[in-house]
């Protein structure tokens, strides 16, 4: 009889705890999460923070939180039990908590932004249960957070030789000169600056070589063209996105270089969701360009030939044109010739050849 009484009492306790946890469930649990930065650059480490709070008068033995992220966001130090691969370039991150009564736990995870893009956290799924695993409850929490990851910006000396050479040529061309009457401050010296621009007072004060920052003349402008087609007669999907990603890195680096030298710079591509940016200068404009580049989807909207034909029809003149493309055909060659005849300085970078020569693919 004693054994039966013990068994009955045990079953009653198990049933009672199940009913209690079923009633409390996740009603008393609050959860928030998000990135600590709105913007970052490829290669940066940001933080993803989770905060969970148990407002109940009883402890909750276990709570599992599941969130979905793009594979480009790499959780530093996460174990296989915390990360599971999903479909379509997604991963699932798991966090398990044990909550005492009326307590709050905050966790911060290091996240490496391995590639450019716009990455969103759109909700989390929370699961809990009783002590013996007899019952479970699941709830969706509508947490939202977003981080925009800009493409990596390479220093001038780290750019591939064909690109750095073309940028250097743009600076020394007689039609692309600074306005000597428009000084807008000082900046650090970068390769290619004239020694005549050195500000000796600022150099002595900072200990670094500083030069005068001059506003651009009306002729000092750069337009960057990116072709997201990786081969002739391509459908909307590309076979080698790494070539185009390398082009985006070059475009971002060239734009930063131009702004550093007071040049007006614009950007246009034939990608599906892209729009043309006006040729302006300044740090705010550079940030706008990087934001546009971060949002590029590598899917073609129009043929690259049509994009250049529009420039010819509009009689675009006296502009330095950096053209980034993975292929060149007869139609493109004809467009380059026509643009040069209008007085433009046209430099073409073949992304496919560059990737093969440099041996470094970037995503």
Tab-separated table of C-alpha atoms in Angstrom:
chain	number	residue	atom	x	y	z
A	1	UNK	CA	0.000	0.000	0.000
A	2	UNK	CA	2.839	2.373	0.792
A	3	UNK	CA	4.287	1.875	-2.678
A	4	UNK	CA	0.945	2.651	-4.281
A	5	UNK	CA	0.614	5.737	-2.146
A	6	UNK	CA	4.073	6.924	-3.164
A	7	UNK	CA	3.298	6.285	-6.828
A	8	UNK	CA	0.004	8.096	-6.535
A	9	UNK	CA	1.652	11.044	-4.809
A	10	UNK	CA	4.393	11.122	-7.444
A	11	UNK	CA	1.865	11.073	-10.277
A	12	UNK	CA	-0.098	13.800	-8.534
A	13	UNK	CA	3.017	15.975	-8.208
A	14	UNK	CA	3.924	15.396	-11.860
A	15	UNK	CA	0.388	16.214	-12.956
A	16	UNK	CA	0.230	19.251	-10.694
A	17	UNK	CA	3.535	20.691	-11.929
A	18	UNK	CA	2.444	20.084	-15.521
A	19	UNK	CA	-0.814	21.960	-14.921
A	20	UNK	CA	1.023	24.817	-13.204
A	21	UNK	CA	3.546	25.220	-16.003
A	22	UNK	CA	0.815	24.842	-18.585
A	23	UNK	CA	-1.067	27.688	-16.914
A	24	UNK	CA	1.977	29.904	-16.464
A	25	UNK	CA	3.513	28.852	-19.789
A	26	UNK	CA	5.075	31.818	-21.587
A	27	UNK	CA	2.529	34.345	-20.389
A	28	UNK	CA	4.915	35.658	-17.775
A	29	UNK	CA	7.952	35.726	-20.074
A	30	UNK	CA	9.055	38.872	-21.942
A	31	UNK	CA	11.698	38.690	-24.664
A	32	UNK	CA	13.491	41.375	-26.666
A	33	UNK	CA	16.438	41.103	-29.048
A	34	UNK	CA	18.306	43.174	-31.600
A	35	UNK	CA	21.570	44.323	-33.132
A	36	UNK	CA	23.515	47.061	-31.365
A	37	UNK	CA	24.345	48.813	-34.657
A	38	UNK	CA	22.166	50.055	-37.490
A	39	UNK	CA	25.070	50.211	-39.934
A	40	UNK	CA	28.358	48.382	-40.303
A	41	UNK	CA	30.934	47.531	-42.963
A	42	UNK	CA	31.782	44.088	-44.280
A	43	UNK	CA	34.314	42.544	-41.908
A	44	UNK	CA	33.074	44.445	-38.842
A	45	UNK	CA	32.025	42.712	-35.628
A	46	UNK	CA	28.737	43.850	-34.122
A	47	UNK	CA	26.697	42.508	-31.215
A	48	UNK	CA	23.370	40.733	-31.088
A	49	UNK	CA	21.754	41.080	-27.670
A	50	UNK	CA	18.958	39.018	-26.131
A	51	UNK	CA	17.051	39.979	-22.995
A	52	UNK	CA	14.573	37.593	-21.391
A	53	UNK	CA	12.579	38.227	-18.216
A	54	UNK	CA	10.489	35.883	-16.069
A	55	UNK	CA	7.815	37.800	-14.161
A	56	UNK	CA	6.240	34.711	-12.616
A	57	UNK	CA	6.492	33.733	-8.950
A	58	UNK	CA	7.809	30.300	-9.911
A	59	UNK	CA	11.006	29.395	-11.800
A	60	UNK	CA	10.813	28.248	-15.398
A	61	UNK	CA	13.199	25.294	-15.843
A	62	UNK	CA	13.991	25.815	-19.506
A	63	UNK	CA	13.183	28.134	-22.382
A	64	UNK	CA	14.558	27.701	-25.891
A	65	UNK	CA	14.599	30.683	-28.270
A	66	UNK	CA	15.066	30.145	-32.014
A	67	UNK	CA	15.854	32.949	-34.487
A	68	UNK	CA	16.638	32.926	-38.209
A	69	UNK	CA	19.577	34.858	-39.697
A	70	UNK	CA	21.349	35.166	-43.017
A	71	UNK	CA	24.474	33.018	-43.299
A	72	UNK	CA	26.526	36.178	-43.872
A	73	UNK	CA	26.104	36.982	-40.169
A	74	UNK	CA	28.533	34.641	-38.433
A	75	UNK	CA	28.104	34.075	-34.708
A	76	UNK	CA	31.586	34.052	-33.212
A	77	UNK	CA	32.244	31.119	-30.913
A	78	UNK	CA	28.814	29.521	-31.405
A	79	UNK	CA	28.710	25.724	-31.055
A	80	UNK	CA	26.958	23.257	-33.348
A	81	UNK	CA	24.164	23.029	-30.776
A	82	UNK	CA	23.535	26.762	-31.135
A	83	UNK	CA	23.616	26.977	-34.943
A	84	UNK	CA	21.729	24.863	-37.480
A	85	UNK	CA	21.849	25.468	-41.220
A	86	UNK	CA	18.560	26.186	-42.968
A	87	UNK	CA	17.555	26.672	-46.571
A	88	UNK	CA	18.246	29.566	-48.964
A	89	UNK	CA	21.345	30.933	-47.223
A	90	UNK	CA	19.779	30.987	-43.756
A	91	UNK	CA	20.812	29.648	-40.378
A	92	UNK	CA	18.949	29.108	-37.126
A	93	UNK	CA	20.414	30.345	-33.863
A	94	UNK	CA	19.312	28.713	-30.606
A	95	UNK	CA	19.579	30.066	-27.069
A	96	UNK	CA	18.536	28.072	-23.987
A	97	UNK	CA	17.728	29.808	-20.695
A	98	UNK	CA	16.862	28.603	-17.196
A	99	UNK	CA	14.923	31.313	-15.394
A	100	UNK	CA	14.580	31.770	-11.663
A	101	UNK	CA	11.432	33.495	-10.462
A	102	UNK	CA	11.240	37.228	-11.159
A	103	UNK	CA	14.616	37.340	-12.839
A	104	UNK	CA	16.105	38.809	-16.007
A	105	UNK	CA	18.966	37.507	-18.159
A	106	UNK	CA	20.836	39.417	-20.863
A	107	UNK	CA	23.165	37.742	-23.355
A	108	UNK	CA	25.365	39.397	-25.941
A	109	UNK	CA	26.706	37.504	-28.947
A	110	UNK	CA	29.589	38.643	-31.178
A	111	UNK	CA	28.498	38.622	-34.827
A	112	UNK	CA	30.910	39.029	-37.751
A	113	UNK	CA	29.409	40.748	-40.820
A	114	UNK	CA	31.103	38.685	-43.510
A	115	UNK	CA	29.349	40.265	-46.509
A	116	UNK	CA	27.436	43.363	-47.539
A	117	UNK	CA	23.655	43.439	-47.521
A	118	UNK	CA	20.570	44.323	-45.518
A	119	UNK	CA	19.952	41.757	-42.794
A	120	UNK	CA	16.785	41.547	-40.733
A	121	UNK	CA	15.666	39.766	-37.607
A	122	UNK	CA	11.949	39.218	-38.070
A	123	UNK	CA	10.638	37.473	-34.989
A	124	UNK	CA	11.719	34.677	-32.682
A	125	UNK	CA	10.096	31.394	-31.681
A	126	UNK	CA	10.143	30.512	-27.982
A	127	UNK	CA	9.494	27.029	-26.601
A	128	UNK	CA	9.146	25.931	-22.980
A	129	UNK	CA	7.773	22.973	-21.046
A	130	UNK	CA	7.429	21.295	-17.677
A	131	UNK	CA	10.161	19.610	-15.654
A	132	UNK	CA	9.572	16.147	-17.086
A	133	UNK	CA	9.033	16.983	-20.750
A	134	UNK	CA	5.393	15.870	-20.705
A	135	UNK	CA	4.100	19.138	-22.123
A	136	UNK	CA	5.421	21.923	-24.309
A	137	UNK	CA	4.268	25.374	-25.338
A	138	UNK	CA	5.472	27.448	-28.290
A	139	UNK	CA	4.981	31.147	-28.927
A	140	UNK	CA	6.116	33.589	-31.627
A	141	UNK	CA	7.602	36.889	-30.441
A	142	UNK	CA	7.444	39.771	-32.984
A	143	UNK	CA	10.931	41.158	-32.361
A	144	UNK	CA	12.406	43.192	-35.210
A	145	UNK	CA	15.898	44.513	-35.861
A	146	UNK	CA	17.910	45.423	-38.956
A	147	UNK	CA	21.541	46.044	-39.805
A	148	UNK	CA	22.769	47.478	-43.107
A	149	UNK	CA	26.237	46.186	-43.950
A	150	UNK	CA	28.156	48.394	-46.373
A	151	UNK	CA	30.578	46.850	-48.859
A	152	UNK	CA	34.205	46.777	-47.784
A	153	UNK	CA	36.204	49.879	-48.739
A	154	UNK	CA	39.784	49.125	-49.744
A	155	UNK	CA	42.587	51.640	-49.292
A	156	UNK	CA	44.021	53.089	-52.491
A	157	UNK	CA	47.273	51.139	-52.154
A	158	UNK	CA	45.377	47.857	-51.645
A	159	UNK	CA	43.283	48.144	-54.797
A	160	UNK	CA	44.144	45.991	-57.825
A	161	UNK	CA	46.751	47.718	-59.976
A	162	UNK	CA	44.439	48.408	-62.964
A	163	UNK	CA	41.989	50.182	-60.661
A	164	UNK	CA	44.513	52.228	-58.662
A	165	UNK	CA	46.263	53.222	-61.885
A	166	UNK	CA	43.038	54.504	-63.436
A	167	UNK	CA	42.141	56.473	-60.298
A	168	UNK	CA	45.609	58.017	-60.285
A	169	UNK	CA	45.256	59.014	-63.932
A	170	UNK	CA	41.986	60.760	-63.145
A	171	UNK	CA	43.758	63.008	-60.658
A	172	UNK	CA	46.494	64.137	-63.006
A	173	UNK	CA	44.337	64.842	-66.046
A	174	UNK	CA	44.229	68.553	-66.745
A	175	UNK	CA	40.447	68.598	-66.918
A	176	UNK	CA	40.154	67.111	-63.406
A	177	UNK	CA	41.776	69.704	-61.133
A	178	UNK	CA	40.898	71.174	-57.755
A	179	UNK	CA	39.616	74.726	-57.566
A	180	UNK	CA	42.493	76.686	-55.947
A	181	UNK	CA	40.060	79.301	-54.653
A	182	UNK	CA	37.782	76.875	-52.781
A	183	UNK	CA	39.551	75.531	-49.663
A	184	UNK	CA	37.147	73.689	-47.324
A	185	UNK	CA	39.475	72.390	-44.601
A	186	UNK	CA	42.234	69.803	-44.228
A	187	UNK	CA	42.456	66.031	-44.533
A	188	UNK	CA	45.116	63.328	-44.300
A	189	UNK	CA	47.558	62.917	-47.169
A	190	UNK	CA	46.814	60.018	-49.530
A	191	UNK	CA	49.023	58.694	-52.355
A	192	UNK	CA	48.630	60.837	-55.457
A	193	UNK	CA	48.263	64.185	-53.656
A	194	UNK	CA	50.510	66.997	-54.829
A	195	UNK	CA	53.174	68.157	-52.375
A	196	UNK	CA	51.914	71.689	-53.040
A	197	UNK	CA	48.731	70.817	-51.137
A	198	UNK	CA	50.516	70.056	-47.835
A	199	UNK	CA	49.286	72.175	-44.920
A	200	UNK	CA	52.460	72.469	-42.858
A	201	UNK	CA	50.780	74.045	-39.823
A	202	UNK	CA	48.215	71.227	-39.553
A	203	UNK	CA	50.961	68.657	-40.184
A	204	UNK	CA	53.043	70.012	-37.294
A	205	UNK	CA	50.010	70.139	-35.018
A	206	UNK	CA	48.754	66.577	-35.654
A	207	UNK	CA	52.016	64.770	-36.360
A	208	UNK	CA	50.501	63.339	-39.566
A	209	UNK	CA	50.922	64.716	-43.073
A	210	UNK	CA	47.843	66.858	-43.738
A	211	UNK	CA	46.816	68.544	-46.985
A	212	UNK	CA	44.333	71.230	-47.950
A	213	UNK	CA	40.883	69.894	-48.797
A	214	UNK	CA	39.690	71.725	-51.879
A	215	UNK	CA	36.205	71.750	-53.321
A	216	UNK	CA	35.831	70.361	-56.781
A	217	UNK	CA	35.517	72.360	-59.956
A	218	UNK	CA	32.552	71.760	-62.237
A	219	UNK	CA	34.670	69.400	-64.367
A	220	UNK	CA	35.870	67.244	-61.481
A	221	UNK	CA	33.455	64.304	-61.530
A	222	UNK	CA	33.479	60.518	-61.605
A	223	UNK	CA	30.675	58.194	-62.656
A	224	UNK	CA	30.907	54.517	-61.700
A	225	UNK	CA	29.051	51.964	-63.830
A	226	UNK	CA	28.522	48.408	-62.590
A	227	UNK	CA	27.330	45.622	-64.877
A	228	UNK	CA	25.713	42.804	-62.871
A	229	UNK	CA	25.664	40.494	-65.907
A	230	UNK	CA	28.501	37.988	-65.699
A	231	UNK	CA	28.208	36.886	-69.330
A	232	UNK	CA	26.693	37.972	-72.623
A	233	UNK	CA	22.983	37.195	-73.179
A	234	UNK	CA	22.540	36.324	-69.518
A	235	UNK	CA	19.143	35.775	-67.936
A	236	UNK	CA	18.368	37.564	-64.683
A	237	UNK	CA	20.399	35.140	-62.496
A	238	UNK	CA	24.209	35.264	-62.454
A	239	UNK	CA	26.484	32.227	-62.393
A	240	UNK	CA	29.465	33.954	-60.759
A	241	UNK	CA	28.193	36.417	-58.125
A	242	UNK	CA	31.706	36.637	-56.660
A	243	UNK	CA	32.826	38.611	-59.740
A	244	UNK	CA	30.044	41.142	-59.231
A	245	UNK	CA	30.731	41.345	-55.505
A	246	UNK	CA	34.333	42.209	-56.316
A	247	UNK	CA	32.997	44.939	-58.593
A	248	UNK	CA	30.909	46.342	-55.744
A	249	UNK	CA	33.988	46.472	-53.485
A	250	UNK	CA	35.885	48.328	-56.227
A	251	UNK	CA	32.948	50.702	-56.766
A	252	UNK	CA	32.754	51.499	-53.047
A	253	UNK	CA	36.520	52.014	-52.819
A	254	UNK	CA	36.596	54.253	-55.902
A	255	UNK	CA	33.715	56.337	-54.536
A	256	UNK	CA	35.522	56.796	-51.210
A	257	UNK	CA	38.733	57.749	-53.037
A	258	UNK	CA	36.876	60.325	-55.132
A	259	UNK	CA	35.205	61.923	-52.110
A	260	UNK	CA	38.564	62.072	-50.288
A	261	UNK	CA	39.888	64.133	-53.191
A	262	UNK	CA	36.860	66.426	-53.385
A	263	UNK	CA	35.551	64.883	-56.583
A	264	UNK	CA	31.877	64.638	-57.351
A	265	UNK	CA	30.937	61.009	-57.794
A	266	UNK	CA	27.854	59.087	-58.897
A	267	UNK	CA	26.901	55.453	-59.312
A	268	UNK	CA	24.619	53.522	-61.639
A	269	UNK	CA	24.043	49.834	-62.255
A	270	UNK	CA	21.680	47.623	-64.222
A	271	UNK	CA	20.697	45.624	-61.131
A	272	UNK	CA	17.026	45.003	-60.480
A	273	UNK	CA	16.460	47.241	-57.455
A	274	UNK	CA	19.054	49.949	-58.151
A	275	UNK	CA	18.566	53.615	-58.987
A	276	UNK	CA	20.987	56.158	-60.379
A	277	UNK	CA	22.653	58.492	-57.891
A	278	UNK	CA	23.534	62.053	-58.791
A	279	UNK	CA	27.147	63.191	-58.946
A	280	UNK	CA	27.753	64.968	-55.639
A	281	UNK	CA	30.537	64.976	-53.072
A	282	UNK	CA	30.922	64.928	-49.296
A	283	UNK	CA	30.747	62.328	-46.552
A	284	UNK	CA	26.940	62.295	-46.459
A	285	UNK	CA	26.830	61.549	-50.181
A	286	UNK	CA	29.404	58.767	-49.780
A	287	UNK	CA	27.246	57.175	-47.091
A	288	UNK	CA	24.258	57.318	-49.438
A	289	UNK	CA	26.298	55.591	-52.155
A	290	UNK	CA	27.438	52.858	-49.769
A	291	UNK	CA	23.854	52.368	-48.623
A	292	UNK	CA	22.724	51.911	-52.244
A	293	UNK	CA	25.539	49.458	-52.880
A	294	UNK	CA	24.658	47.488	-49.750
A	295	UNK	CA	21.121	47.015	-51.066
A	296	UNK	CA	22.043	45.777	-54.544
A	297	UNK	CA	20.430	42.486	-55.541
A	298	UNK	CA	22.578	40.796	-58.166
A	299	UNK	CA	19.801	40.317	-60.685
A	300	UNK	CA	19.677	42.111	-64.028
A	301	UNK	CA	16.919	44.582	-64.798
A	302	UNK	CA	18.120	45.883	-68.182
A	303	UNK	CA	20.979	45.077	-70.528
A	304	UNK	CA	24.195	46.973	-69.791
A	305	UNK	CA	24.392	48.113	-73.423
A	306	UNK	CA	21.068	49.923	-73.028
A	307	UNK	CA	22.350	51.690	-69.932
A	308	UNK	CA	25.388	53.055	-71.791
A	309	UNK	CA	23.285	53.952	-74.843
A	310	UNK	CA	21.223	56.211	-72.572
A	311	UNK	CA	24.424	58.027	-71.539
A	312	UNK	CA	25.300	58.557	-75.197
A	313	UNK	CA	21.814	59.865	-76.020
A	314	UNK	CA	22.016	62.268	-73.077
A	315	UNK	CA	25.356	63.552	-74.436
A	316	UNK	CA	27.192	62.971	-71.154
A	317	UNK	CA	30.510	64.834	-71.457
A	318	UNK	CA	33.703	65.659	-69.574
A	319	UNK	CA	33.240	62.849	-67.071
A	320	UNK	CA	35.619	60.230	-65.756
A	321	UNK	CA	33.853	56.898	-66.237
A	322	UNK	CA	34.906	53.789	-64.331
A	323	UNK	CA	33.152	50.834	-65.967
A	324	UNK	CA	33.090	47.540	-64.067
A	325	UNK	CA	31.982	44.574	-66.166
A	326	UNK	CA	32.696	40.839	-66.318
A	327	UNK	CA	32.642	40.750	-70.128
A	328	UNK	CA	33.171	43.044	-73.117
A	329	UNK	CA	31.551	42.472	-76.518
A	330	UNK	CA	31.353	44.441	-79.760
A	331	UNK	CA	28.329	46.464	-78.657
A	332	UNK	CA	30.050	47.524	-75.448
A	333	UNK	CA	33.260	48.389	-77.308
A	334	UNK	CA	31.245	50.605	-79.652
A	335	UNK	CA	29.627	52.323	-76.669
A	336	UNK	CA	33.035	52.946	-75.058
A	337	UNK	CA	34.292	54.558	-78.274
A	338	UNK	CA	31.211	56.776	-78.531
A	339	UNK	CA	31.586	57.909	-74.918
A	340	UNK	CA	35.259	58.759	-75.454
A	341	UNK	CA	34.353	60.815	-78.520
A	342	UNK	CA	32.120	62.905	-76.278
A	343	UNK	CA	35.205	63.883	-74.278
A	344	UNK	CA	34.855	61.379	-71.443
A	345	UNK	CA	37.753	59.539	-69.807
A	346	UNK	CA	36.576	55.913	-69.988
A	347	UNK	CA	38.400	53.198	-68.061
A	348	UNK	CA	37.122	49.612	-68.223
A	349	UNK	CA	37.868	46.993	-65.550
A	350	UNK	CA	37.136	43.410	-66.624
A	351	UNK	CA	35.971	41.754	-63.411
A	352	UNK	CA	36.365	38.221	-64.695
A	353	UNK	CA	39.956	38.762	-65.801
A	354	UNK	CA	40.712	40.673	-62.614
A	355	UNK	CA	39.451	37.848	-60.403
A	356	UNK	CA	41.496	35.302	-62.315
A	357	UNK	CA	44.644	37.457	-62.193
A	358	UNK	CA	44.367	38.547	-58.588
A	359	UNK	CA	43.214	35.143	-57.378
A	360	UNK	CA	41.025	36.664	-54.696
A	361	UNK	CA	37.294	36.327	-54.908
A	362	UNK	CA	35.178	38.409	-52.580
A	363	UNK	CA	31.586	38.009	-51.620
